[in-house]
Coordinates of C-alpha atoms in Angstrom, one line a residue:
X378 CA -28.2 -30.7 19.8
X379 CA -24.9 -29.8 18.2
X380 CA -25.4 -29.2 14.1
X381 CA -22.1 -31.0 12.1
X382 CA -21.6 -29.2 9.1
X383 CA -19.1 -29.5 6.7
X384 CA -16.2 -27.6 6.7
X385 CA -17.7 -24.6 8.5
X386 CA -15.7 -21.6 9.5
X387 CA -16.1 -19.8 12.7
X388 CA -14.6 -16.3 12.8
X389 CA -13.4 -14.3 15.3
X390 CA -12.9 -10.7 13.6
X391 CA -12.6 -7.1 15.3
X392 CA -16.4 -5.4 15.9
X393 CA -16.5 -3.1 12.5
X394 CA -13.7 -5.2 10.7
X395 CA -14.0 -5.4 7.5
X396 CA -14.1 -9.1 5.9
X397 CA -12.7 -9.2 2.3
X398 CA -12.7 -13.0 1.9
X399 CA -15.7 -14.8 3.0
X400 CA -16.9 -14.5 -0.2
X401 CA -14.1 -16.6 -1.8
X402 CA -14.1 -18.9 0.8
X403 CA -17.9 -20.0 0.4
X404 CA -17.1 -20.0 -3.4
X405 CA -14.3 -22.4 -1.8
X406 CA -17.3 -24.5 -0.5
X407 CA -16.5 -23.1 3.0
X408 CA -19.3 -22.0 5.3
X409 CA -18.1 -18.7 7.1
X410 CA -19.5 -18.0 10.5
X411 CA -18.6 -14.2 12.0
X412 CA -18.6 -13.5 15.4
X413 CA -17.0 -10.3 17.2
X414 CA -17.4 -11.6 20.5
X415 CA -15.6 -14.3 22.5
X416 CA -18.7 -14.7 23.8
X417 CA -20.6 -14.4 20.7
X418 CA -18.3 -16.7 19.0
X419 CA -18.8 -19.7 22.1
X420 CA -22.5 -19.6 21.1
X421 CA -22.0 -21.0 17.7
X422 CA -19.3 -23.1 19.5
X423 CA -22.5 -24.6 21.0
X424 CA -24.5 -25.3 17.6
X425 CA -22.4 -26.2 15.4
X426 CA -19.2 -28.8 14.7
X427 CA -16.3 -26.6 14.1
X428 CA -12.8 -28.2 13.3
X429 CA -11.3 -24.6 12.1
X430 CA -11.7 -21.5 13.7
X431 CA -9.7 -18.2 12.3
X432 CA -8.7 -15.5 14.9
X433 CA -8.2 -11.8 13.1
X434 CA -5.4 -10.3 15.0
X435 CA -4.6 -7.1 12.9
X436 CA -2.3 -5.0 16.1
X437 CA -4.9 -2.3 15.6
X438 CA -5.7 -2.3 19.3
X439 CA -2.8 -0.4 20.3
X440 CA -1.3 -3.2 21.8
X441 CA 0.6 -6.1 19.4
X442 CA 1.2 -8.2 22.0
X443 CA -2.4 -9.1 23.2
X444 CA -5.4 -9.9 21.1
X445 CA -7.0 -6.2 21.8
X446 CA -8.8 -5.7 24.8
X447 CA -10.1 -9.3 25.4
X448 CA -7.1 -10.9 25.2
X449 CA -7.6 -13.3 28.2
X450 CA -11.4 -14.1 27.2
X451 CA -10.2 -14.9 23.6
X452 CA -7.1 -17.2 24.7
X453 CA -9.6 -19.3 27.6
X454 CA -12.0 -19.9 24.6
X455 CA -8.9 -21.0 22.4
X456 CA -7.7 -23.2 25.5
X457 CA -11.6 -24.8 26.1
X458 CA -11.8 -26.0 22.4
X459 CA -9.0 -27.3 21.9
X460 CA -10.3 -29.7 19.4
X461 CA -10.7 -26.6 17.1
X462 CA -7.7 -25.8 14.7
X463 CA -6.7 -22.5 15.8
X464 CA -5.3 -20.1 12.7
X465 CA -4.2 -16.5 13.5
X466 CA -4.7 -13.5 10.9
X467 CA -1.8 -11.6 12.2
X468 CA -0.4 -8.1 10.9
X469 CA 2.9 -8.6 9.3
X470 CA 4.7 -6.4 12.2
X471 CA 2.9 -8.4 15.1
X472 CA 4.4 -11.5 14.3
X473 CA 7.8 -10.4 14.6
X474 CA 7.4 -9.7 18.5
X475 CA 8.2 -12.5 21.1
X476 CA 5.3 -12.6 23.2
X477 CA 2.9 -12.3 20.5
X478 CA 4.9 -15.5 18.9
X479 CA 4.6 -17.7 21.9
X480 CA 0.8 -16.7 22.2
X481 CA 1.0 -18.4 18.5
X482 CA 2.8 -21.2 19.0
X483 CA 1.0 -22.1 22.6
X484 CA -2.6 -21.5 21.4
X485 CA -2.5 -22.1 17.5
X486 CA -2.6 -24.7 14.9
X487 CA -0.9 -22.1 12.4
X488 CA -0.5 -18.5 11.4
X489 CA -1.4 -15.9 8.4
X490 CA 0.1 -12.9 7.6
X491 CA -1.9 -9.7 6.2
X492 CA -1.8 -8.7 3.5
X493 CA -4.4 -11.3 2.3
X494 CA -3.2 -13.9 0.2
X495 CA -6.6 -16.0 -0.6
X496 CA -4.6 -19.0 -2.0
X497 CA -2.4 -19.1 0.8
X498 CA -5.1 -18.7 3.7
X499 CA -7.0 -21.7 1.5
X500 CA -4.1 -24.2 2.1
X501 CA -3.5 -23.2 5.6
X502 CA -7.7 -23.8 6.4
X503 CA -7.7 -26.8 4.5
X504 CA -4.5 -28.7 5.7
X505 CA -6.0 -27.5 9.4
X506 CA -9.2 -29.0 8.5
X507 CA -7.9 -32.0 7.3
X508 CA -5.6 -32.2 10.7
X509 CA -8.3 -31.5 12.8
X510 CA -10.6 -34.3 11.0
X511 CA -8.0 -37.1 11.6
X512 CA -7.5 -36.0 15.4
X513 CA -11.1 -36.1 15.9
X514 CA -11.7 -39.9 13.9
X515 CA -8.5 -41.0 15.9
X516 CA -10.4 -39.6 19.8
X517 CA -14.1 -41.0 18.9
X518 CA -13.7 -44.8 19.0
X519 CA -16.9 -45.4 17.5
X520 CA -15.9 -42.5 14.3
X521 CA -13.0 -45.4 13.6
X522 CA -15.1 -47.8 14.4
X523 CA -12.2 -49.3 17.0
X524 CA -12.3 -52.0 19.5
X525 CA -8.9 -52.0 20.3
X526 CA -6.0 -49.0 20.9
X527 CA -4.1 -49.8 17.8
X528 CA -6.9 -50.9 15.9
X529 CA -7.7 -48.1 13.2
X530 CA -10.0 -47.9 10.5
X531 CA -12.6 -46.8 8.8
X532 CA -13.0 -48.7 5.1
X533 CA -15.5 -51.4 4.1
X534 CA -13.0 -53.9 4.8
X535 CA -12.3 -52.9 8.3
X536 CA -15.7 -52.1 9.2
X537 CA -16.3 -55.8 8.3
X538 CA -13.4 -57.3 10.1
X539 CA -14.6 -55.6 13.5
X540 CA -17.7 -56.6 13.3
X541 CA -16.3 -59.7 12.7
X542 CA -13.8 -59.7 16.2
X543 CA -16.6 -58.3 18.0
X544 CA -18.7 -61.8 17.1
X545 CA -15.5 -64.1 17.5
X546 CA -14.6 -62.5 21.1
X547 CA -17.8 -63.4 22.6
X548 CA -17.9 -67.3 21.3
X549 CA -15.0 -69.1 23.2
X550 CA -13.2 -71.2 20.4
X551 CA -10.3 -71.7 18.8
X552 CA -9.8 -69.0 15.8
X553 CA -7.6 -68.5 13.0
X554 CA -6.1 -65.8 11.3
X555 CA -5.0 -65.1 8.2
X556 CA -3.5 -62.4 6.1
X557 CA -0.1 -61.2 4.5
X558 CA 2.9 -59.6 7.0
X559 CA 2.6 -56.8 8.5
X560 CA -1.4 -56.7 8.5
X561 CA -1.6 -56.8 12.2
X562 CA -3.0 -60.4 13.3
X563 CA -1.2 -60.0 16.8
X564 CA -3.3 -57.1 17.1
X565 CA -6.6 -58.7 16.0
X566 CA -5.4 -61.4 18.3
X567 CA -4.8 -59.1 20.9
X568 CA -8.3 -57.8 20.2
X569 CA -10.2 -61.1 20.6
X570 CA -8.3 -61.7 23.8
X571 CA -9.7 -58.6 25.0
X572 CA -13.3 -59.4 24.0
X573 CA -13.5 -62.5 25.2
X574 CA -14.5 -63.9 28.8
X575 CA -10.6 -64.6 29.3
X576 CA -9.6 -60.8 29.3
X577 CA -8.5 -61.0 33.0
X578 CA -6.3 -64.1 32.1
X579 CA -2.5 -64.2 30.3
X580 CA -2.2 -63.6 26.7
X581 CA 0.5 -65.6 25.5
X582 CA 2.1 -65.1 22.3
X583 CA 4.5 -67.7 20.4
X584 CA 6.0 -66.7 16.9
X585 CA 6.5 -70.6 15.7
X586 CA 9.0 -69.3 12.9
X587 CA 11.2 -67.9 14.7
X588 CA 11.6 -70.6 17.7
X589 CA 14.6 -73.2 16.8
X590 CA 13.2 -77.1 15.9
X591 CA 15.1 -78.2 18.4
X592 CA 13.3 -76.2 21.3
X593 CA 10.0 -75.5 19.9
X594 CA 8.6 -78.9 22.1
X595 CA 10.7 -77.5 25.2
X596 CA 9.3 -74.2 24.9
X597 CA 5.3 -74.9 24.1
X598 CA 4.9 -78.0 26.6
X599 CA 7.8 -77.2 29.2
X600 CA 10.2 -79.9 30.6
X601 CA 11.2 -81.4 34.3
X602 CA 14.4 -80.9 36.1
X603 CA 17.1 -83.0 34.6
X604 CA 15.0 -84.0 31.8
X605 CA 17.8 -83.2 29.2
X606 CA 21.7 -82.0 29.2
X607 CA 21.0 -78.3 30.4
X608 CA 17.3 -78.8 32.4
X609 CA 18.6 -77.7 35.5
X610 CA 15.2 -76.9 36.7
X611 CA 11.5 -77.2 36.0
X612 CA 10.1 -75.0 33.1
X613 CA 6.9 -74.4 32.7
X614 CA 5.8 -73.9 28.9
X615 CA 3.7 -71.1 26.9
X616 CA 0.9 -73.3 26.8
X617 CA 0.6 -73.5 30.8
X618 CA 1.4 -70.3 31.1
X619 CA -1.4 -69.2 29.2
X620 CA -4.0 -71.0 31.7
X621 CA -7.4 -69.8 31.7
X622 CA -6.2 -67.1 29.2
X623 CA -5.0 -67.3 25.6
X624 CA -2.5 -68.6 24.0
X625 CA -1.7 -66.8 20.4
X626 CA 0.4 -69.3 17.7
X627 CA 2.0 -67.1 15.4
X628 CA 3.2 -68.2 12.1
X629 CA 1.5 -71.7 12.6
X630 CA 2.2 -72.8 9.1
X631 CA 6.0 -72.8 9.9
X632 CA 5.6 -75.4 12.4
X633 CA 7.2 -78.9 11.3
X634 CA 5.4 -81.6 10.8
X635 CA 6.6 -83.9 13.2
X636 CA 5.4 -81.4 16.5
X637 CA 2.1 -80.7 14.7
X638 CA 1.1 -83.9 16.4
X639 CA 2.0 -83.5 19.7
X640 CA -0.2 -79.8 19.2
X641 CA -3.5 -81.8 18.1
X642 CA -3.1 -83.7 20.6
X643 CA -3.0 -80.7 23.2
X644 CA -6.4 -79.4 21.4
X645 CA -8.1 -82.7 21.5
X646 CA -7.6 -83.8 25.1
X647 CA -6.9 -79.9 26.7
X648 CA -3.9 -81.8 28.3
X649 CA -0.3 -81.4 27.8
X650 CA 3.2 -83.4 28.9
X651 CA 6.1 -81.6 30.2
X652 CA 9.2 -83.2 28.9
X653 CA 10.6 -85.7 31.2
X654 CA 6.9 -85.6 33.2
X655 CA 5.4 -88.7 34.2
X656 CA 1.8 -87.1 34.2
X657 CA -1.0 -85.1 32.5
X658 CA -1.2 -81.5 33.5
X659 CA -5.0 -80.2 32.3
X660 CA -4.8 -76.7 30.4
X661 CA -7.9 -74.6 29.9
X662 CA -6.5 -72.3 26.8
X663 CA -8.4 -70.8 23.9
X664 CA -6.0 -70.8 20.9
X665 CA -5.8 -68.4 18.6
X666 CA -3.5 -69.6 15.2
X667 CA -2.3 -66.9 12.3
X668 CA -0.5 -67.6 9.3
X669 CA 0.2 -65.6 6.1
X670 CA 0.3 -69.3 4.5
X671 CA -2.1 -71.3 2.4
X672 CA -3.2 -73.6 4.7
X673 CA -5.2 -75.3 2.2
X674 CA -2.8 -75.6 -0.3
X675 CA -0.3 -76.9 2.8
X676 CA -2.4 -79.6 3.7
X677 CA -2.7 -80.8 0.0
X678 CA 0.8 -80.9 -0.3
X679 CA 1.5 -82.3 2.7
X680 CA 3.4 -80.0 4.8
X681 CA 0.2 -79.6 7.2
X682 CA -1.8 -82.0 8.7
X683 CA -5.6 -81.5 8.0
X684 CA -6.9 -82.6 11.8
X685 CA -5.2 -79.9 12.9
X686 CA -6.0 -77.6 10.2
X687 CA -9.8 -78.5 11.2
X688 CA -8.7 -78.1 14.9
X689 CA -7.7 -74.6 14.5
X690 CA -10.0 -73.1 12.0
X691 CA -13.4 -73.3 13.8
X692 CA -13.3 -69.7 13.6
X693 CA -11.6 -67.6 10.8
X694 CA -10.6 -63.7 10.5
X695 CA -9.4 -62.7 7.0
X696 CA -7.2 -59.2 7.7
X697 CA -7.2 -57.4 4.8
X698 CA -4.3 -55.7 3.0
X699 CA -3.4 -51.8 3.4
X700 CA -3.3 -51.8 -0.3
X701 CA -7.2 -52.7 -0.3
X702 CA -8.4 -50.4 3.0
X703 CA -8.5 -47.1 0.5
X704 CA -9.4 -44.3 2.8
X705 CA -7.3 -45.7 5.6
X706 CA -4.1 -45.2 3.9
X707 CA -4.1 -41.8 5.3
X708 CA -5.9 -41.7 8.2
X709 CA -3.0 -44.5 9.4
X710 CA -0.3 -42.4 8.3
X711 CA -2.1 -39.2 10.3
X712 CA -2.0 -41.5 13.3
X713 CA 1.8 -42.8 13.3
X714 CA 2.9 -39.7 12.4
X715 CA 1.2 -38.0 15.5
X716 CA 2.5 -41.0 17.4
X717 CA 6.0 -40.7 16.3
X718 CA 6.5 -36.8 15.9
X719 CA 4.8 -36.6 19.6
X720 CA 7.6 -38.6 21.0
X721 CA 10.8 -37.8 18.3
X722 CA 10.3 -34.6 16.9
X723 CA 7.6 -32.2 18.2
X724 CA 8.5 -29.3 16.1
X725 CA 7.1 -31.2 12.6
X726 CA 3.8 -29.8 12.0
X727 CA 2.6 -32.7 9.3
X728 CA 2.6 -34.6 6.2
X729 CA 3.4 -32.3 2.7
X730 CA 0.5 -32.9 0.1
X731 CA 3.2 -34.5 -1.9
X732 CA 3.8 -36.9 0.7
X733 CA 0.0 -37.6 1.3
X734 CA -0.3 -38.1 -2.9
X735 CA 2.8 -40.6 -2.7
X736 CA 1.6 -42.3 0.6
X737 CA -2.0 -43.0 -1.5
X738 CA -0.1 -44.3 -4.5
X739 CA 2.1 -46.8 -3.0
X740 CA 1.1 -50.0 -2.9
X741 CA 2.7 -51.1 0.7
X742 CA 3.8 -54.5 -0.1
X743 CA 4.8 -54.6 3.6
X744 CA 1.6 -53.3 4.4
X745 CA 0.9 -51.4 8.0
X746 CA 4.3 -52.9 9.2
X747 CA 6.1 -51.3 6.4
X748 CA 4.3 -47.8 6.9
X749 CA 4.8 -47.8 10.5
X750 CA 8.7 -48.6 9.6
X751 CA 8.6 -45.6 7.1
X752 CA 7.2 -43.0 8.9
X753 CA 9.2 -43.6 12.1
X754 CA 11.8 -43.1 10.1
X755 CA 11.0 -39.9 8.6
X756 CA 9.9 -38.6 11.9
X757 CA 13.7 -38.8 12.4
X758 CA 15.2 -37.8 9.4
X759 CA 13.3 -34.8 8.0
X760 CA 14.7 -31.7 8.6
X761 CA 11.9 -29.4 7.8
X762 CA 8.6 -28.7 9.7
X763 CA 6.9 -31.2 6.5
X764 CA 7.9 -34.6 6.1
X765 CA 8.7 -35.1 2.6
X766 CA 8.6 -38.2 0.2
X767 CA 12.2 -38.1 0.4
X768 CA 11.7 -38.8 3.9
X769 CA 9.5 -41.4 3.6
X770 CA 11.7 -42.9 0.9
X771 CA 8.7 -42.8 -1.7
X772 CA 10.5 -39.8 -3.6
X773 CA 11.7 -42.3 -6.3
X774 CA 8.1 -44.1 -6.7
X775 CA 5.7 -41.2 -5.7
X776 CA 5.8 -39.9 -9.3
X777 CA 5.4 -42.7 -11.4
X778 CA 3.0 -44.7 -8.7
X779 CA 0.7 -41.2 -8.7
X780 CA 0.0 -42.3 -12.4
X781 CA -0.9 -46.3 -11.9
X782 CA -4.1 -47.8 -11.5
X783 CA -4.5 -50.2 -8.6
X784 CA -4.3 -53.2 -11.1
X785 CA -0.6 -51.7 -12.1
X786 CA 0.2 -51.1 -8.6
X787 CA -0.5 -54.7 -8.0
X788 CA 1.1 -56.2 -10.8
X789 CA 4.8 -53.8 -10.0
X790 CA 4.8 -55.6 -6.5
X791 CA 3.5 -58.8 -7.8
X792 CA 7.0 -58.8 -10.2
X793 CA 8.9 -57.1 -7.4
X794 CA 8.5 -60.4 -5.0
X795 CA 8.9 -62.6 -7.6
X796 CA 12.2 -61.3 -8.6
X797 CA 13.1 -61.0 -5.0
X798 CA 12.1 -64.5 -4.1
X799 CA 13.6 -66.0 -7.1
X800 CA 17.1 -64.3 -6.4
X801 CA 16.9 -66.0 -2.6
X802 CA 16.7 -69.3 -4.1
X803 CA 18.9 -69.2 -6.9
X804 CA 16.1 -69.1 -9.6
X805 CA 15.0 -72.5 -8.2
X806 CA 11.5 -72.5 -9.2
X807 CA 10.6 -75.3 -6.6
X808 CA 11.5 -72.9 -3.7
X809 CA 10.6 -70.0 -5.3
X810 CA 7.1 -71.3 -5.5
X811 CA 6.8 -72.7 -2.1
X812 CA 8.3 -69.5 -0.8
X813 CA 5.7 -67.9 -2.7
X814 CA 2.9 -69.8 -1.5
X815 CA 1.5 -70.9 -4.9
X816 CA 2.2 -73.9 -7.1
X817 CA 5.4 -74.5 -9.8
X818 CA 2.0 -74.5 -13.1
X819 CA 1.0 -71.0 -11.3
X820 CA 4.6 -69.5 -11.4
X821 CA 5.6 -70.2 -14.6
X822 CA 2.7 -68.2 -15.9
X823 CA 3.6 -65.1 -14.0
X824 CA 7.3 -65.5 -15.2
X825 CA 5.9 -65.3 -18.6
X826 CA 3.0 -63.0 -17.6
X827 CA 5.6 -60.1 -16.2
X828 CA 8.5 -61.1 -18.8
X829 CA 10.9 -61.6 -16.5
X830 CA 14.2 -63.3 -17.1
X831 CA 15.6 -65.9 -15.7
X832 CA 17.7 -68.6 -15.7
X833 CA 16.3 -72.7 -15.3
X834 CA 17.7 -74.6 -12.5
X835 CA 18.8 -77.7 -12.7
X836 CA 16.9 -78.6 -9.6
X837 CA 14.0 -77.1 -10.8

């Protein structure tokens, strides 16, 4: 049985060598593990966990452009764990030549150059470490605790929500979601599907906030040829296309009023009517409804119809914002940047600390969505081997958020959307509120709560 220990070292050194910094490194909280062997060195391979491995390389073979006389041995057991971060201790002279440079660069995470530098070589081992730790949470599904590809996570919060999509794929009724943008509820939807009994069958998704009035009823029950100016043939609609699959309604709370009717009574009777049909066509369709609205609070107002409210939420997944999945933060950014920079830019080797420190301070508003966004963008931008804050466009927050509790993170983006929303509208406090998703009593508090100016509408 394979031992994991914590940041161990395994190291590949010349027989008779001399080690000067094993030492510092288990002062480091490092665990150092010689070996002057390839063969010797595959043995601890087999009993313990390592993520770093550190090849000494000092030319004194005679022959800079191979790694002494086993050369071959030493490269297959690089290529066999590849899961290891590979660092070369390289003579100065030896990395100047071109084959011993495309050994590097085919077989190793990253280089050091002798003479020693112990505070160097400590940042190298450790932002390999760190590397290596993300790449191996991101290929064990069950270290992320994943059910689903794009799934990713490790927090409390996320441990609880998959627990929770593992319960609601297996029960075949209608569930909704509900969380801010750019949380991922198609995904989580996606993830259900995928769970569920109807896995084989179509997953259909609908964004109901983005589909005109006018052809929302058109495009969710379908219509006959001829059944208005334009029908020149039979359409079918999302719902029937979903059959015997699932059919995911994003944005629910966006649907108006008057076709929130015709919906129930899809979920009540599992029938629908084409437009211009003269009969019932039966559906068999789990739905699965998301919404970054108040429901509730809709359906006291008025602007959602509680039958269907109860319709929808037999089953309920809460998604949690990135601002509240701690540990996450950077294990996501890890993963879209490997994502990205596999596809854009191959030649960037990772996120700068500074980077990492801003990526942890900022409170995503936007959430996953927005880090995704930022990150892609980078990816393409950054003309270094490090992508900066500058390239992630946190260079202007990184310093000041590195400094904020979470409350204060909170509160800036609280004030930050209010100001935004009430700019939108005009400083109508009526829209600003409903945009907002809380009440008129509720939003003159924070007004006064966050001092902001601004100037009463007549409307309001």
């Amino acid at each position: 049985m394979i031992a994991t220990e914590s940041r161990a070292l395994l190291y590949l050194r010349p027989s008779g060598a001399e080690d000067p910094f094993s030492a510092d490194l288990s002062l480091q909280g490092w665990s150092v593990h010689p070996a002057s062997h390839p063969d010797e060195a595959l043995e601890l391979i087999s009993q313990r966990d390592f993520l770093v491995g550190l090849v000494h390389w000092d030319g004194s073979h005679g022959d800079q452009h191979a790694l002494g006389s086993e050369r071959e041995h030493v490269l297959q057991m690089l290529d066999a764990n590849s899961h290891i971060n590979w660092v070369a201790l390289l003579a100065d002279a030896a990395s100047t030549s071109r084959p011993v440079s495309r050994v590097i660069t085919t077989h190793f995470y990253d280089y050091h150059t002798l003479p020693l530098d112990p505070d160097r070589l400590l940042v190298t081992l450790g932002h390999a470490y760190g590397m290596a730790e993300m790449v191996r949470f991101h290929a064990e599904p069950n270290a992320f605790h994943a059910i689903h590809h794009e799934i990713l996570g490790r927090s409390p919060a996320m441990r609880a929500l998959i627990q929770s999509i593992q319960k609601v794929g297996a029960i075949d009724l209608n569930v909704l979601i509900r969380g801010e943008s750019g949380t991922g509820k198609e995904l989580t939807a996606r993830a259900v599907h995928s769970l569920s009994h109807r896995s084989n069958g179509p997953f259909v998704a609908v964004n109901c906030g983005a589909l005109p009035k006018d052809l929302i009823q058109a495009e969710l029950f379908g219509h006959e040829k001829g059944s208005f100016t334009g029908a020149d043939r039979r359409r079918l609609g999302r719902i029937e296309s979903a059959q015997h699959g699932t059919l995911f309604l994003d944005e629910i709370g966006d649907l108006p009023i008057e076709l929130q009717v015709n919906l129930l009574r899809f979920l009540q009777e599992k029938t629908i009517d084409r437009i211009g049909g003269a009969s019932e066509i039966p559906v068999d369709v789990r739905v699965i409804a998301a919404t970054n609205v108040n429901l509730e609070k809709a359906v006291e107002e008025g602007r959602f119809r509680e039958d269907l409210y109860y319709r929808l939420n037999v089953l309920h997944l809460d998604m949690p914002p990135l601002r509240e999945r701690g540990e996450d933060v950077e294990l996501l950014a890890g993963h879209f940047f490997r994502e990205f920079a596999n596809k854009i830019n191959p030649n960037l080797k990772g996120l700068s600390q500074q980077s990492i420190d801003a990526i942890n301070a900022y409170p995503w508003p936007g959430n996953v969505r927005e880090m995704i966004n930022r990150i892609q963008r980078a990816v393409v931008m950054c003309e270094g081997r490090l992508i900066s804050p500058r390239d992630l466009g946190l260079d202007q927050d990184a310093p000041n958020c590195s400094l904020m509790t979470l409350a204060e993170a909170r509160a800036k983006a609280e004030k930050e959307a209010i100001e935004t929303t009430l700019s939108a509208v005009r400083n109508n406090v009526s829209k600003a509120a409903r945009r907002l998703d809380i009440s008129r009593v509720t939003l003159y508090r924070l007004l006064e709560q966050h001092a902001i100016d601004w100037q009463r509408d007549r409307n309001t």
